[in-house]
CSV table of N, CA and C in Angstrom, one decimal:
chain,number,residue,atom,x,y,z
B,38,MET,N,-103.2,74.1,-88.7
B,38,MET,CA,-102.3,74.7,-87.8
B,38,MET,C,-102.2,76.2,-88.0
B,39,LYS,N,-102.4,77.0,-87.0
B,39,LYS,CA,-102.3,78.4,-87.1
B,39,LYS,C,-100.9,78.8,-86.9
B,40,ILE,N,-100.4,79.7,-87.7
B,40,ILE,CA,-99.0,80.2,-87.6
B,40,ILE,C,-99.1,81.6,-87.0
B,41,TYR,N,-98.3,81.7,-85.9
B,41,TYR,CA,-98.2,83.0,-85.2
B,41,TYR,C,-96.9,83.7,-85.7
B,42,GLU,N,-97.0,84.9,-86.1
B,42,GLU,CA,-95.8,85.6,-86.6
B,42,GLU,C,-94.8,85.8,-85.6
B,43,ASP,N,-95.2,86.0,-84.3
B,43,ASP,CA,-94.2,86.3,-83.3
B,43,ASP,C,-93.6,85.0,-82.6
B,44,ALA,N,-94.1,83.8,-83.1
B,44,ALA,CA,-93.5,82.6,-82.5
B,44,ALA,C,-92.1,82.3,-83.1
B,45,PRO,N,-91.3,81.6,-82.4
B,45,PRO,CA,-90.0,81.2,-82.9
B,45,PRO,C,-90.2,80.4,-84.2
B,46,VAL,N,-89.3,80.5,-85.1
B,46,VAL,CA,-89.5,79.8,-86.4
B,46,VAL,C,-89.7,78.3,-86.2
B,47,SER,N,-88.9,77.7,-85.4
B,47,SER,CA,-89.0,76.2,-85.2
B,47,SER,C,-90.3,75.8,-84.6
B,48,ALA,N,-91.0,76.7,-83.9
B,48,ALA,CA,-92.3,76.4,-83.3
B,48,ALA,C,-93.4,76.4,-84.4
B,49,LYS,N,-93.1,76.8,-85.6
B,49,LYS,CA,-94.1,76.8,-86.7
B,49,LYS,C,-94.2,75.5,-87.5
B,50,VAL,N,-93.4,74.5,-87.1
B,50,VAL,CA,-93.4,73.2,-87.8
B,50,VAL,C,-93.6,72.1,-86.8
B,51,PRO,N,-94.2,71.0,-87.2
B,51,PRO,CA,-94.3,69.9,-86.2
B,51,PRO,C,-92.9,69.4,-85.8
B,52,CYS,N,-92.8,69.0,-84.6
B,52,CYS,CA,-91.4,68.6,-84.0
B,52,CYS,C,-90.8,67.4,-84.7
B,53,GLY,N,-91.7,66.5,-85.3
B,53,GLY,CA,-91.1,65.4,-86.0
B,53,GLY,C,-90.4,65.8,-87.3
B,54,LEU,N,-90.7,66.9,-87.8
B,54,LEU,CA,-90.0,67.4,-89.0
B,54,LEU,C,-88.6,68.1,-88.8
B,55,ILE,N,-88.4,68.4,-87.5
B,55,ILE,CA,-87.1,69.2,-87.2
B,55,ILE,C,-85.9,68.4,-87.6
B,56,PRO,N,-85.7,67.1,-87.3
B,56,PRO,CA,-84.5,66.4,-87.8
B,56,PRO,C,-84.4,66.3,-89.3
B,57,ILE,N,-85.5,66.2,-90.0
B,57,ILE,CA,-85.5,66.2,-91.5
B,57,ILE,C,-85.0,67.6,-92.0
B,58,ILE,N,-85.6,68.6,-91.4
B,58,ILE,CA,-85.3,70.0,-91.8
B,58,ILE,C,-83.8,70.3,-91.5
B,59,ASP,N,-83.3,69.8,-90.3
B,59,ASP,CA,-81.9,70.0,-89.9
B,59,ASP,C,-81.0,69.3,-91.0
B,60,ASN,N,-81.3,68.1,-91.4
B,60,ASN,CA,-80.5,67.4,-92.3
B,60,ASN,C,-80.5,68.1,-93.7
B,61,LEU,N,-81.6,68.6,-94.1
B,61,LEU,CA,-81.7,69.3,-95.4
B,61,LEU,C,-81.0,70.6,-95.3
B,62,ALA,N,-81.1,71.3,-94.2
B,62,ALA,CA,-80.4,72.6,-94.0
B,62,ALA,C,-78.9,72.4,-94.1
B,63,ALA,N,-78.5,71.3,-93.4
B,63,ALA,CA,-77.0,71.1,-93.4
B,63,ALA,C,-76.5,70.8,-94.8
B,64,ARG,N,-77.3,70.0,-95.6
B,64,ARG,CA,-76.9,69.8,-97.0
B,64,ARG,C,-76.9,71.0,-97.9
B,65,LEU,N,-77.8,71.9,-97.6
B,65,LEU,CA,-77.9,73.2,-98.4
B,65,LEU,C,-77.0,74.2,-97.8
B,66,ARG,N,-76.4,74.0,-96.6
B,66,ARG,CA,-75.5,74.9,-95.9
B,66,ARG,C,-76.2,76.2,-95.6
B,67,ILE,N,-77.4,76.1,-95.1
B,67,ILE,CA,-78.1,77.3,-94.6
B,67,ILE,C,-78.7,77.0,-93.2
B,68,ARG,N,-79.1,78.0,-92.5
B,68,ARG,CA,-79.7,77.8,-91.2
B,68,ARG,C,-81.1,77.2,-91.3
B,69,ARG,N,-81.4,76.5,-90.2
B,69,ARG,CA,-82.7,75.9,-90.1
B,69,ARG,C,-83.8,76.9,-90.3
B,70,SER,N,-83.7,78.0,-89.6
B,70,SER,CA,-84.7,79.0,-89.6
B,70,SER,C,-84.9,79.6,-91.0
B,71,ASP,N,-83.8,79.8,-91.7
B,71,ASP,CA,-83.9,80.3,-93.1
B,71,ASP,C,-84.7,79.4,-94.0
B,72,LEU,N,-84.4,78.1,-93.8
B,72,LEU,CA,-85.0,77.0,-94.6
B,72,LEU,C,-86.5,77.0,-94.3
B,73,ILE,N,-86.9,77.1,-93.1
B,73,ILE,CA,-88.3,77.0,-92.7
B,73,ILE,C,-89.0,78.3,-93.2
B,74,ARG,N,-88.4,79.4,-93.1
B,74,ARG,CA,-89.0,80.7,-93.6
B,74,ARG,C,-89.3,80.6,-95.1
B,75,LYS,N,-88.3,80.1,-95.8
B,75,LYS,CA,-88.4,80.0,-97.3
B,75,LYS,C,-89.5,79.0,-97.6
B,76,ALA,N,-89.5,77.8,-96.9
B,76,ALA,CA,-90.6,76.8,-97.2
B,76,ALA,C,-92.0,77.4,-96.9
B,77,LEU,N,-92.1,78.1,-95.8
B,77,LEU,CA,-93.4,78.7,-95.5
B,77,LEU,C,-93.8,79.7,-96.5
B,78,ALA,N,-92.9,80.5,-97.0
B,78,ALA,CA,-93.2,81.6,-98.0
B,78,ALA,C,-93.6,80.9,-99.3
B,79,ASP,N,-92.9,79.9,-99.7
B,79,ASP,CA,-93.2,79.2,-100.9
B,79,ASP,C,-94.6,78.6,-100.8
B,80,TYR,N,-94.9,78.0,-99.7
B,80,TYR,CA,-96.2,77.3,-99.5
B,80,TYR,C,-97.3,78.4,-99.5
B,81,LEU,N,-97.1,79.5,-98.8
B,81,LEU,CA,-98.2,80.5,-98.8
B,81,LEU,C,-98.4,81.2,-100.1
B,82,SER,N,-97.3,81.4,-100.9
B,82,SER,CA,-97.4,82.1,-102.2
B,82,SER,C,-98.1,81.1,-103.2
B,83,ALA,N,-97.8,79.8,-103.1
B,83,ALA,CA,-98.4,78.8,-103.9
B,83,ALA,C,-99.9,78.7,-103.6
B,84,ALA,N,-100.3,78.9,-102.4
B,84,ALA,CA,-101.7,78.9,-102.0
B,84,ALA,C,-102.4,80.2,-102.4
B,85,GLY,N,-101.6,81.2,-102.8
B,85,GLY,CA,-102.2,82.5,-103.2
B,85,GLY,C,-102.4,83.4,-102.0
B,86,ALA,N,-101.9,83.1,-100.9
B,86,ALA,CA,-102.0,83.9,-99.7
B,86,ALA,C,-100.9,85.0,-99.7
B,87,PRO,N,-101.3,86.2,-99.3
B,87,PRO,CA,-100.3,87.3,-99.2
B,87,PRO,C,-99.3,87.0,-98.1
B,88,LEU,N,-98.1,87.3,-98.2
B,88,LEU,CA,-97.1,87.1,-97.1
B,88,LEU,C,-97.3,88.1,-96.1
B,89,PRO,N,-97.3,87.7,-94.8
B,89,PRO,CA,-97.3,88.7,-93.7
B,89,PRO,C,-96.1,89.6,-93.8
B,90,SER,N,-96.2,90.9,-93.4
B,90,SER,CA,-95.1,91.8,-93.5
B,90,SER,C,-93.9,91.3,-92.7
B,91,GLN,N,-94.1,90.7,-91.5
B,91,GLN,CA,-92.9,90.2,-90.8
B,91,GLN,C,-92.2,89.2,-91.5
B,92,MET,N,-92.9,88.3,-92.2
B,92,MET,CA,-92.2,87.2,-93.0
B,92,MET,C,-91.5,87.8,-94.2
B,93,ARG,N,-92.1,88.8,-94.8
B,93,ARG,CA,-91.4,89.4,-96.0
B,93,ARG,C,-90.0,90.0,-95.5
B,94,LEU,N,-90.0,90.7,-94.4
B,94,LEU,CA,-88.8,91.2,-93.8
B,94,LEU,C,-87.8,90.2,-93.5
B,95,ALA,N,-88.3,89.1,-92.9
B,95,ALA,CA,-87.4,88.0,-92.5
B,95,ALA,C,-86.8,87.3,-93.7
B,96,LEU,N,-87.6,87.2,-94.8
B,96,LEU,CA,-87.1,86.5,-96.0
B,96,LEU,C,-86.0,87.3,-96.7
B,97,ARG,N,-85.9,88.5,-96.5
B,97,ARG,CA,-84.8,89.3,-97.2
B,97,ARG,C,-83.5,88.8,-96.8
B,98,GLY,N,-83.3,88.3,-95.6
B,98,GLY,CA,-82.0,87.8,-95.2
B,98,GLY,C,-81.8,86.3,-95.6
B,99,ALA,N,-82.9,85.6,-96.0
B,99,ALA,CA,-82.8,84.2,-96.3
B,99,ALA,C,-82.6,83.9,-97.8
B,100,ARG,N,-82.7,84.9,-98.6
B,100,ARG,CA,-82.5,84.7,-100.0
B,100,ARG,C,-81.1,84.9,-100.5
């Protein structure tokens, strides 16, 4: 799956995961988009990929 930086955050994950993400975000008391951004950043950094500049800027508000 190719991730486009300008796509809405929820468009970057399969639609079947949205209810699971919503439930987890509610439990953590954070927004869905912040949870997705954090998960994508963790995944990319674990894979050794550099974070795109747009994502780095977006993550500043999610931490």
